[in-house]
XYZ file of C-alpha atoms in Angstrom:
708
model
C -106.489 -106.244 10.095
C -109.198 -108.910 9.706
C -108.973 -111.157 6.662
C -111.389 -111.592 3.972
C -112.507 -114.796 5.232
C -113.297 -113.457 8.585
C -115.503 -110.569 7.271
C -117.349 -112.735 5.001
C -118.061 -115.042 8.219
C -119.235 -112.065 10.006
C -121.402 -110.913 7.254
C -122.898 -114.609 6.780
C -123.766 -114.518 10.597
C -125.431 -111.148 10.139
C -127.531 -112.810 7.149
C -128.318 -115.729 9.355
C -129.952 -113.780 12.221
C -133.499 -113.324 12.584
C -135.053 -110.710 10.146
C -135.072 -107.263 11.458
C -138.291 -105.112 11.621
C -138.705 -101.210 11.163
C -139.161 -99.232 14.644
C -142.605 -99.936 16.505
C -143.879 -96.478 15.462
C -143.233 -97.112 11.793
C -145.102 -100.519 11.941
C -148.121 -98.873 13.350
C -147.627 -95.866 10.634
C -147.550 -98.621 7.768
C -150.819 -100.359 9.064
C -152.644 -97.263 9.291
C -151.570 -96.088 6.081
C -152.729 -99.397 4.622
C -155.964 -98.682 6.235
C -155.862 -101.895 8.226
C -156.894 -102.498 11.939
C -155.157 -104.064 14.464
C -157.726 -106.641 14.666
C -157.824 -107.337 10.976
C -153.944 -107.798 11.182
C -154.231 -110.067 14.012
C -156.610 -112.344 12.254
C -154.446 -112.487 9.150
C -151.314 -113.461 11.268
C -153.476 -116.074 13.371
C -152.506 -113.914 16.683
C -154.478 -111.495 19.017
C -155.081 -108.016 18.921
C -153.190 -107.391 22.052
C -150.209 -108.970 20.606
C -150.222 -106.819 17.752
C -150.665 -103.672 19.839
C -147.598 -105.060 21.880
C -145.338 -105.032 18.621
C -146.588 -101.443 17.662
C -145.708 -100.099 20.953
C -142.568 -101.978 21.685
C -143.294 -104.306 24.217
C -142.678 -107.387 22.528
C -141.276 -108.602 19.056
C -143.002 -111.242 16.885
C -141.241 -114.823 16.801
C -141.273 -117.167 13.951
C -142.988 -118.186 11.969
C -145.216 -114.822 12.459
C -141.685 -112.723 12.403
C -141.014 -113.622 8.453
C -144.674 -113.213 7.490
C -144.794 -109.923 9.497
C -141.536 -108.555 7.996
C -142.806 -109.448 4.462
C -146.022 -107.557 5.043
C -144.172 -104.442 6.310
C -141.755 -104.306 3.355
C -144.743 -104.393 0.925
C -146.369 -101.650 2.668
C -143.222 -99.654 2.770
C -142.819 -99.971 -0.787
C -146.568 -98.429 -1.221
C -146.291 -96.014 1.516
C -142.963 -94.404 1.820
C -142.476 -92.217 5.119
C -142.813 -88.577 4.210
C -140.426 -85.936 6.108
C -142.214 -84.490 9.013
C -142.653 -80.581 8.946
C -140.026 -79.314 11.313
C -141.910 -76.107 12.314
C -145.403 -74.563 12.319
C -145.825 -73.737 8.705
C -148.424 -75.928 6.874
C -146.636 -78.190 4.282
C -147.899 -78.278 0.680
C -150.627 -80.810 0.338
C -149.723 -84.585 0.600
C -149.437 -86.348 -2.689
C -153.060 -87.640 -3.565
C -153.821 -90.985 -4.928
C -155.363 -91.104 -8.378
C -158.789 -89.607 -8.156
C -161.823 -91.699 -7.594
C -165.588 -90.371 -7.915
C -167.230 -89.439 -4.551
C -171.310 -90.164 -4.312
C -171.125 -86.756 -2.083
C -168.913 -83.749 -2.504
C -170.817 -81.409 0.365
C -170.806 -81.808 3.883
C -174.424 -82.272 4.424
C -174.270 -85.959 4.268
C -172.550 -88.222 7.064
C -168.844 -87.976 7.235
C -167.222 -91.242 6.229
C -163.960 -92.334 7.908
C -162.084 -95.403 8.805
C -161.414 -98.919 10.276
C -158.360 -98.014 11.128
C -157.191 -98.803 14.759
C -157.591 -95.586 17.234
C -154.366 -93.328 17.311
C -152.997 -93.341 20.807
C -153.625 -89.921 22.269
C -150.023 -88.212 23.433
C -149.629 -87.820 27.034
C -151.414 -84.365 28.095
C -148.441 -81.804 28.169
C -148.295 -79.040 30.903
C -150.544 -76.140 29.847
C -148.802 -73.824 27.531
C -148.570 -70.154 28.745
C -151.278 -67.806 27.753
C -149.893 -65.444 24.983
C -150.295 -61.717 25.286
C -153.246 -60.564 23.291
C -152.216 -59.448 19.575
C -153.599 -57.315 16.987
C -155.189 -58.925 13.960
C -153.110 -58.624 10.830
C -153.301 -60.038 7.155
C -153.551 -63.834 7.063
C -149.829 -65.350 7.930
C -148.849 -68.963 8.651
C -149.379 -69.735 12.402
C -146.644 -69.744 14.710
C -146.398 -72.843 16.943
C -145.678 -71.804 20.521
C -144.689 -75.293 21.577
C -143.413 -77.997 19.464
C -144.476 -81.841 20.191
C -144.244 -85.070 18.030
C -145.287 -84.272 14.554
C -148.983 -85.425 13.557
C -148.929 -89.055 11.691
C -150.437 -87.199 8.524
C -148.253 -84.222 7.284
C -151.290 -82.713 5.848
C -152.699 -81.842 9.342
C -149.630 -81.071 11.593
C -151.588 -79.431 14.207
C -154.069 -82.214 14.837
C -157.994 -82.457 14.526
C -159.315 -79.123 16.054
C -158.388 -75.916 17.776
C -160.035 -73.984 20.848
C -160.017 -70.338 19.909
C -160.138 -67.549 22.631
C -160.867 -63.785 22.300
C -157.204 -62.831 21.867
C -156.562 -64.958 18.864
C -154.803 -67.677 20.470
C -156.010 -70.935 18.906
C -155.006 -73.760 21.258
C -154.571 -77.056 19.514
C -153.756 -80.482 20.340
C -150.501 -81.426 21.848
C -149.969 -78.004 23.616
C -149.698 -76.240 20.247
C -150.890 -72.474 20.321
C -151.566 -70.822 16.730
C -151.815 -67.435 16.147
C -155.275 -66.759 14.486
C -155.742 -63.404 13.103
C -159.405 -63.642 11.993
C -162.001 -61.289 13.275
C -164.795 -62.351 11.382
C -166.591 -65.686 10.681
C -165.720 -65.886 7.037
C -162.036 -65.022 7.920
C -162.011 -67.797 10.470
C -163.061 -70.344 8.041
C -160.740 -69.362 5.248
C -157.709 -69.207 7.896
C -158.757 -72.817 9.057
C -158.690 -74.253 5.592
C -155.566 -72.344 4.026
C -153.138 -71.763 7.047
C -154.112 -73.626 10.299
C -152.927 -77.087 9.532
C -156.091 -78.657 11.225
C -157.908 -81.723 10.132
C -157.891 -85.295 10.718
C -157.152 -88.324 8.333
C -160.204 -90.635 7.185
C -160.877 -93.681 9.420
C -161.296 -95.859 6.412
C -159.719 -96.320 3.067
C -163.186 -95.710 1.635
C -164.043 -92.736 3.481
C -163.331 -89.047 3.691
C -160.943 -86.931 5.983
C -162.689 -85.247 8.989
C -163.329 -81.513 8.726
C -161.512 -79.317 10.864
C -163.224 -78.140 14.232
C -162.733 -74.765 15.641
C -164.376 -74.360 19.232
C -165.274 -70.911 20.255
C -165.192 -69.390 23.569
C -167.676 -66.702 24.574
C -164.989 -64.025 23.925
C -163.992 -65.547 20.746
C -167.607 -65.707 19.759
C -168.359 -61.988 20.433
C -165.186 -60.878 18.686
C -166.303 -62.480 15.675
C -169.691 -60.717 15.700
C -171.836 -63.430 17.359
C -174.195 -63.039 20.337
C -172.445 -64.352 23.749
C -175.656 -66.565 24.120
C -178.957 -67.672 22.065
C -182.144 -67.079 23.968
C -185.732 -67.563 23.289
C -185.956 -71.075 22.418
C -187.408 -74.006 24.577
C -185.575 -76.771 23.005
C -181.893 -76.591 22.831
C -181.885 -78.247 19.421
C -183.760 -75.322 18.188
C -181.063 -72.709 18.863
C -179.897 -70.871 15.765
C -179.439 -67.605 14.466
C -182.098 -65.698 12.306
C -181.472 -65.763 8.587
C -181.226 -61.869 8.852
C -178.592 -62.046 11.407
C -175.314 -60.003 10.204
C -172.979 -62.896 10.546
C -175.381 -65.217 8.607
C -175.673 -62.687 5.798
C -171.965 -62.122 5.554
C -171.717 -65.744 5.200
C -173.886 -65.970 2.168
C -172.366 -62.878 0.607
C -168.830 -64.624 0.777
C -170.626 -67.685 -1.082
C -170.367 -69.954 1.736
C -173.245 -72.262 2.729
C -174.599 -73.562 5.894
C -176.116 -76.903 6.481
C -180.008 -77.117 7.148
C -179.229 -77.082 10.757
C -178.301 -73.330 10.303
C -176.109 -71.521 12.439
C -176.309 -72.918 15.846
C -174.202 -74.453 18.660
C -172.675 -76.956 15.975
C -172.589 -74.742 12.771
C -170.993 -76.204 9.516
C -169.646 -73.790 6.972
C -168.873 -75.143 3.472
C -168.468 -74.645 -0.165
C -168.732 -77.199 -2.836
C -165.712 -79.586 -2.885
C -163.173 -79.053 -5.538
C -162.347 -82.568 -6.838
C -161.311 -84.523 -3.786
C -160.706 -81.406 -1.752
C -163.523 -80.777 0.838
C -164.163 -77.133 1.849
C -165.758 -77.340 5.106
C -165.097 -76.137 8.717
C -166.997 -76.881 11.780
C -167.573 -74.749 14.706
C -168.728 -75.424 18.134
C -169.727 -72.517 20.464
C -169.101 -73.216 24.110
C -171.353 -70.424 25.213
C -174.191 -71.708 23.442
C -174.080 -75.079 25.141
C -172.269 -76.914 22.297
C -170.800 -79.272 25.219
C -173.854 -80.651 27.003
C -172.670 -80.951 30.772
C -174.300 -84.441 31.071
C -171.757 -85.804 28.317
C -168.775 -83.559 28.768
C -168.955 -82.922 32.522
C -166.838 -79.515 33.587
C -165.414 -79.261 30.008
C -167.033 -75.937 29.143
C -165.543 -74.218 32.220
C -161.914 -75.516 31.533
C -159.409 -73.266 30.534
C -158.940 -73.221 26.373
C -155.677 -75.504 26.394
C -157.398 -77.826 28.696
C -160.470 -78.066 26.567
C -158.505 -78.725 23.581
C -156.688 -81.599 25.499
C -159.997 -83.399 26.279
C -161.354 -82.920 22.876
C -158.340 -83.584 21.249
C -158.161 -87.166 23.028
C -161.740 -87.647 22.155
C -160.941 -87.002 18.292
C -158.056 -89.084 18.172
C -159.477 -92.114 20.044
C -163.065 -91.787 18.846
C -163.883 -89.311 16.098
C -163.535 -85.505 15.873
C -166.737 -84.149 17.377
C -169.558 -83.501 14.990
C -172.269 -82.290 17.257
C -173.724 -84.039 20.556
C -172.050 -87.209 21.435
C -175.232 -88.977 20.341
C -174.480 -87.495 16.908
C -170.729 -88.316 17.043
C -171.753 -91.906 17.814
C -173.761 -92.131 15.012
C -171.401 -90.588 12.522
C -168.633 -92.799 13.750
C -170.572 -95.889 12.531
C -170.807 -94.478 8.931
C -167.063 -93.314 9.211
C -166.094 -96.933 9.969
C -168.400 -98.383 7.390
C -168.456 -95.924 4.397
C -171.523 -96.698 2.332
C -169.677 -96.579 -1.157
C -166.268 -97.524 -2.763
C -164.807 -96.741 -5.920
C -165.073 -99.602 -8.632
C -164.362 -99.768 -12.377
C -167.214 -99.822 -14.802
C -166.811 -102.901 -16.788
C -168.169 -101.443 -20.152
C -166.187 -98.085 -19.746
C -163.428 -98.778 -17.604
C -164.120 -95.449 -15.803
C -164.138 -95.293 -11.785
C -167.825 -95.382 -10.701
C -169.192 -95.178 -6.950
C -170.354 -98.603 -6.078
C -171.853 -100.182 -2.978
C -169.334 -100.836 -0.155
C -170.294 -104.515 1.072
C -171.141 -104.582 5.106
C -172.304 -101.076 4.909
C -175.829 -99.534 5.068
C -175.609 -98.042 1.762
C -176.951 -94.532 0.766
C -180.423 -94.938 0.604
C -182.774 -94.932 3.616
C -184.894 -98.112 4.311
C -188.486 -98.532 5.449
C -188.532 -100.810 8.620
C -190.972 -103.526 8.895
C -194.193 -102.276 10.377
C -193.588 -103.887 14.052
C -190.165 -102.286 14.002
C -191.345 -98.695 13.483
C -192.678 -96.221 15.889
C -196.568 -95.477 15.882
C -196.065 -92.138 14.233
C -194.215 -93.649 11.256
C -195.622 -93.461 7.836
C -195.418 -97.159 7.310
C -197.430 -97.721 10.078
C -200.133 -94.862 9.397
C -200.307 -95.435 5.771
C -200.935 -99.142 6.227
C -203.280 -98.775 9.176
C -200.895 -101.464 10.953
C -202.471 -102.753 14.330
C -200.411 -105.847 14.741
C -198.327 -104.482 17.625
C -194.741 -103.464 17.880
C -191.429 -104.688 19.166
C -190.875 -103.828 22.534
C -187.001 -104.450 22.996
C -186.123 -101.996 25.867
C -183.687 -101.871 28.752
C -184.806 -103.531 32.145
C -186.807 -101.524 34.603
C -187.814 -104.145 37.104
C -188.448 -103.956 40.847
C -188.794 -107.516 42.495
C -191.976 -108.136 44.371
C -191.466 -107.552 48.202
C -193.542 -110.505 49.046
C -190.809 -112.774 47.439
C -187.995 -111.532 49.963
C -186.978 -114.106 52.512
C -186.367 -113.691 56.025
C -182.518 -114.335 55.429
C -182.569 -111.674 52.603
C -184.382 -108.985 54.937
C -181.688 -109.527 57.491
C -178.872 -108.804 55.324
C -177.389 -105.350 56.278
C -176.569 -103.840 52.887
C -177.706 -103.515 49.318
C -174.975 -103.252 46.930
C -175.339 -102.059 43.217
C -173.450 -103.302 40.439
C -173.078 -101.397 37.029
C -172.111 -103.274 33.955
C -169.502 -101.188 31.931
C -170.901 -99.770 28.558
C -173.519 -102.909 28.364
C -174.893 -101.591 24.855
C -171.291 -101.663 23.667
C -170.710 -104.989 24.871
C -173.850 -106.348 23.244
C -172.651 -104.545 19.895
C -169.647 -107.253 19.831
C -170.240 -109.572 16.919
C -173.864 -108.701 16.475
C -175.101 -109.802 12.975
C -177.794 -107.430 12.062
C -179.728 -107.196 8.817
C -178.592 -105.002 5.925
C -181.179 -105.605 3.411
C -184.738 -104.587 3.325
C -187.307 -106.767 5.532
C -189.363 -109.864 3.936
C -192.476 -110.770 5.260
C -192.855 -114.565 6.413
C -195.835 -116.531 7.739
C -195.711 -119.746 9.620
C -191.901 -119.896 9.608
C -189.509 -121.960 11.522
C -187.522 -119.974 14.102
C -183.878 -119.749 13.037
C -181.588 -117.699 15.746
C -178.870 -116.933 13.212
C -181.323 -114.606 11.168
C -181.856 -111.235 12.315
C -185.334 -109.865 12.279
C -188.628 -109.700 14.174
C -190.737 -112.764 15.084
C -194.317 -113.048 16.321
C -194.568 -115.690 18.975
C -196.278 -116.574 22.423
C -193.948 -116.831 25.273
C -196.888 -116.501 27.719
C -196.556 -120.223 28.744
C -193.173 -119.854 30.035
C -193.003 -120.033 33.691
C -189.700 -118.688 35.465
C -188.766 -118.046 38.884
C -190.583 -114.999 40.056
C -187.442 -113.792 42.072
C -185.901 -113.199 38.649
C -187.207 -110.636 35.841
C -188.667 -112.250 32.849
C -186.165 -111.889 30.047
C -188.787 -111.422 27.501
C -190.067 -107.949 28.584
C -188.439 -104.867 29.774
C -190.581 -104.292 33.205
C -189.401 -108.160 33.640
C -193.329 -109.235 33.755
C -194.581 -112.426 32.432
C -195.837 -112.252 28.777
C -199.401 -112.497 28.376
C -199.703 -113.402 24.947
C -198.398 -113.583 21.533
C -195.891 -110.584 20.571
C -193.260 -109.201 18.684
C -189.626 -110.253 19.513
C -186.346 -109.676 18.327
C -184.058 -112.859 17.327
C -181.937 -112.393 20.496
C -184.947 -112.588 22.759
C -186.412 -115.799 20.922
C -183.101 -117.576 20.819
C -182.542 -117.063 24.456
C -186.251 -118.587 25.241
C -184.745 -121.659 23.149
C -181.371 -121.572 25.075
C -183.558 -122.021 28.387
C -185.124 -125.101 27.108
C -188.359 -124.076 25.579
C -190.074 -124.527 22.267
C -190.439 -121.613 20.032
C -193.012 -121.320 17.190
C -193.413 -118.084 15.437
C -196.510 -117.488 13.484
C -195.025 -114.604 11.463
C -191.787 -112.838 10.746
C -189.989 -110.034 9.108
C -186.470 -111.352 8.389
C -183.713 -110.116 6.350
C -181.578 -112.024 3.598
C -178.580 -109.823 3.715
C -176.790 -109.800 7.038
C -173.492 -108.707 8.599
C -171.572 -107.549 11.728
C -172.105 -104.022 10.839
C -171.224 -102.553 14.250
C -167.898 -104.501 14.661
C -165.508 -101.821 13.835
C -167.619 -99.225 15.827
C -167.369 -101.713 18.783
C -163.752 -102.441 18.540
C -162.873 -98.552 18.263
C -165.147 -97.643 21.033
C -164.005 -100.459 23.362
C -159.988 -99.627 22.868
C -160.959 -96.042 23.562
C -162.817 -96.790 26.476
C -159.796 -99.199 27.960
C -157.266 -96.894 27.192
C -158.849 -93.713 28.845
C -159.692 -95.910 32.028
C -155.911 -96.885 32.028
C -154.788 -93.415 31.914
C -156.878 -92.859 34.826
C -154.933 -95.707 36.571
C -157.523 -98.388 36.344
C -155.780 -101.120 34.400
C -156.759 -104.621 33.082
C -153.924 -106.338 35.273
C -155.313 -105.182 38.683
C -157.077 -107.774 40.738
C -160.503 -107.264 41.954
C -159.787 -105.725 45.257
C -157.133 -103.451 43.527
C -159.773 -102.537 40.848
C -162.390 -101.392 43.451
C -159.764 -99.246 45.268
C -158.655 -97.446 41.722
C -162.349 -97.049 40.798
C -163.061 -95.093 44.077
C -160.296 -92.364 42.884
C -160.084 -92.513 39.207
C -162.305 -89.370 38.423
C -160.426 -87.333 41.361
C -157.139 -88.362 40.011
C -157.660 -87.078 36.275
C -160.736 -84.710 35.763
C -159.775 -84.536 32.297
C -159.850 -88.028 31.469
C -162.992 -88.323 33.446
C -164.664 -86.158 30.931
C -163.320 -87.910 27.937
C -164.443 -91.128 29.589
C -168.122 -89.645 30.174
C -168.078 -88.648 26.490
C -167.278 -92.061 25.359
C -169.999 -93.627 27.287
C -172.601 -90.947 25.937
C -171.203 -91.793 22.650
C -172.151 -95.413 22.895
C -175.492 -95.039 24.338
C -176.630 -91.984 22.172
C -175.241 -93.397 19.114
C -177.488 -96.629 19.864
C -180.474 -94.102 20.591
C -180.016 -92.187 17.320
C -180.654 -95.350 15.462
C -184.509 -94.785 16.311
C -184.641 -91.188 16.591
C -188.144 -89.744 17.273
C -189.628 -86.732 15.789
C -189.188 -83.365 17.605
C -191.159 -80.239 17.987
C -194.965 -79.350 18.779
C -195.833 -78.918 15.188
C -195.110 -82.674 14.110
C -198.052 -84.344 12.816
C -198.437 -88.193 12.700
C -197.871 -89.982 9.755
C -195.366 -87.165 8.375
C -191.448 -88.126 7.643
C -189.397 -86.385 9.914
C -185.704 -85.492 9.041
C -184.193 -88.620 10.527
C -185.966 -90.741 8.252
C -183.874 -89.582 5.338
C -180.650 -91.323 6.946
C -179.725 -94.631 5.988
C -178.830 -95.096 9.545
C -182.289 -94.843 11.031
C -182.468 -98.442 11.659
C -184.816 -99.234 14.531
C -184.193 -102.914 14.033
C -180.585 -102.577 14.828
C -181.300 -100.676 17.809
C -183.711 -103.307 18.750
C -181.119 -106.053 18.364
C -178.331 -104.275 20.638
C -180.962 -103.725 23.407
C -182.322 -107.157 23.214
C -178.952 -108.720 23.429
C -178.040 -106.571 26.357
C -181.028 -107.506 28.178
C -180.348 -111.182 27.478
C -176.804 -110.654 28.577
C -178.043 -109.202 32.141
C -180.513 -112.032 32.607
C -178.315 -114.824 31.985
C -175.734 -113.530 34.535
C -178.717 -113.054 36.844
C -179.826 -116.540 36.359
C -176.308 -117.939 36.730
C -175.683 -115.995 39.994
C -178.832 -117.564 41.485
C -177.499 -121.008 40.559
C -174.082 -120.589 41.896
C -174.624 -118.452 44.893
C -178.358 -118.867 45.553
C -178.581 -114.990 45.683
C -181.512 -112.983 43.860
C -181.716 -109.415 42.914
C -183.744 -106.636 44.298
C -183.858 -104.636 41.113
C -182.469 -103.825 37.711
C -182.468 -100.670 35.834
C -180.654 -101.060 32.408
C -177.341 -102.085 33.232
C -177.330 -101.806 37.033
C -178.291 -104.506 39.370
C -178.905 -104.298 43.291
C -178.432 -107.368 45.335
C -178.734 -108.071 49.117
C -175.144 -108.428 50.746
C -173.701 -109.302 54.139
C -170.938 -106.482 53.336
C -170.396 -103.385 51.822
C -168.161 -104.809 48.885
C -169.171 -106.715 45.763
C -166.587 -109.182 47.098
C -168.741 -110.174 49.900
C -171.203 -111.732 47.432
C -169.985 -112.381 44.085
C -168.962 -116.087 43.187
C -165.317 -116.955 43.371
C -163.542 -120.527 42.765
C -161.239 -122.006 45.279
C -158.200 -120.695 43.569
C -159.631 -116.993 43.823
C -160.477 -116.544 40.487
C -163.780 -115.351 39.273
C -166.451 -117.878 38.525
C -167.211 -117.595 35.040
C -171.041 -116.813 33.908
C -171.775 -114.542 36.960
C -171.063 -110.774 37.293
C -167.117 -110.134 37.227
C -165.397 -107.107 38.298
C -163.081 -105.448 35.602
C -162.246 -102.234 33.439
C -163.664 -103.636 30.015
C -167.126 -103.227 28.244
C -169.573 -106.002 29.950
C -167.707 -106.357 33.050
C -168.821 -104.908 36.340
C -168.181 -102.036 38.838
C -169.494 -100.849 42.127
C -172.200 -98.455 41.531
C -173.503 -97.896 45.009
C -174.253 -99.116 48.493
C -177.028 -98.562 50.654
C -178.862 -100.180 53.748
C -181.044 -102.930 53.066
C -183.939 -101.338 54.988
C -183.370 -98.423 52.704
C -183.752 -100.528 49.417
C -186.860 -102.539 51.108
C -188.527 -98.912 51.806
C -188.183 -98.272 48.084
C -189.330 -101.341 47.052
C -192.561 -101.058 48.907
C -193.357 -97.723 47.769
C -192.981 -98.983 44.184
C -189.597 -97.121 43.507
C -186.282 -98.782 41.928
C -183.501 -98.895 44.243
C -181.187 -99.351 41.174
C -182.108 -95.785 40.255
C -181.007 -94.302 43.583
C -178.296 -96.671 44.834
C -175.418 -94.029 43.747
C -177.167 -91.649 45.949
C -179.137 -89.439 43.461
C -181.436 -89.977 40.286
C -179.873 -92.183 38.053
C -180.585 -91.635 34.280
C -182.374 -94.435 32.231
C -179.812 -95.519 29.902
C -182.428 -96.889 27.337
C -180.728 -95.980 24.353
C -183.457 -93.336 23.256
């Protein structure tokens, strides 16, 4: 038997060891419960976001002095957010305990959904498709039976994830391979089953936000079973598709005292009742046969089996946001979800909770733009009689003059296209934008740190004609005074030129509004590419080889990747949504103007920075290699090349590492990938015809990604 002295010595040795931490999964749970992003935690611990990720997935452990600090933080969170027992079977547990009630400024679903700055949850590996159950008769409402169990959801209120795809036989395919029995035979029955029995939904993405409403995706067979037409016909524009108000299903919804949003019953229908306290009562439907999933944003998804659709949409929901409509709508909703406009605060006089402004957000009220930031049909422009010109911060559409081509360039055999990964997303990183209304100034000194619109004359600046001008979308030299966003003028200064604005519209309150949006989408993009075998640790040659096969290797993740890219571009475009429909009259307000997120100045800032980033790389490439581009289209550039690979002309140091400042290959936003290869003769022929080789280098007509 050991002596007491020996036992005490052993215990003292244990006490002297490094502090122990909870398991990696628990670390992530505690951080998410506290509403803290990985980036914010990394900043607090003076570390990197990747290091925090490694701690939370078990790849590495913190060392002193961070270990003790991290342990102290986790202990504090554990006391506040104790772990709940995960549900063992499919029945939905009682609602999780809610915090003390605080007021919401919005209790219905018509306003944008708010959600969280929390880091994106990692989607589980896609399991094998579950066997399709036999059709079952509809019965009274009952708790769903899960056909397949998976790792329980992090939030016990939503054990079956954010969404389900309902087929005509009553099988509702949820995330993680779970199949639920849905007995509903009417739309009203489906809504009530979803809210009471399904266990579907998603936790808010920000501590001041709101949970995401459950999404039910209907196959054509399910739509018909619920009394809906298989297809909607008779409208020229897809956005106009909706059931007439006298349709039996619409009348059925109204009779049951449910409501539809102003968008009506269309491809993306939201059915709700006024919230009771903090409990929202809202379900969103997406109808596949009504083209809810646009082929351009969700390639091939609508034709997949229900279980595969659930996997694709589930990964997107977990990494980005539960779809709320088109990817453009989801991109805009994600901004609000990560930066909710309000937060609860105590009234100093009464001590009651009231709704206050959330710093860093765009607030709850729409804001008129400065006249040069608006569009010609905007009421601000029409009512004021503004004739002073407008910002023209758009993506590049430039073709080099063939007369500037040298003999050496013309004898090169190939034209190689490079595409920058999600260039608009890269431009959104650490982008300071205006948060308050614009103020008008005359004869103001230029300050590159103040976001706004400036009237200046850059026509005196002479640049190499073999490069596009950085000041205009078509690459032509400015001809006189024009309005520019801050980044464009700051780049003129960077190139060594004096800038003397004569007028400006500037914003006093500023902030990096898009930072959490950028961080979440960047992580989603990188994680999805990694699922397809394209990882950050690949060298350039291996990266190019992986990119050749990545879509074929995993079509489901290829669809998620396409949707993420469309979310970025569409979200930026929605910041300046134009009026729709033939009946619109100039000067009338249109629905988009009622959103606080109708902010053309923020869109201009993103595109200006993206175009400046492109020109900076073009300029550095010319200095490092002597090479000049043939054409640029948004984030695609075409270079003459001695070989068929970017490796044949990109600059590398003697060590083999890419030279900083030019184009670099890689899977993260802002880095480049191969877009396509054609012959130099082919490119010159297009240039002589006034056509843009960058549009066709891939072998077809590229879509102009202008953020509109």
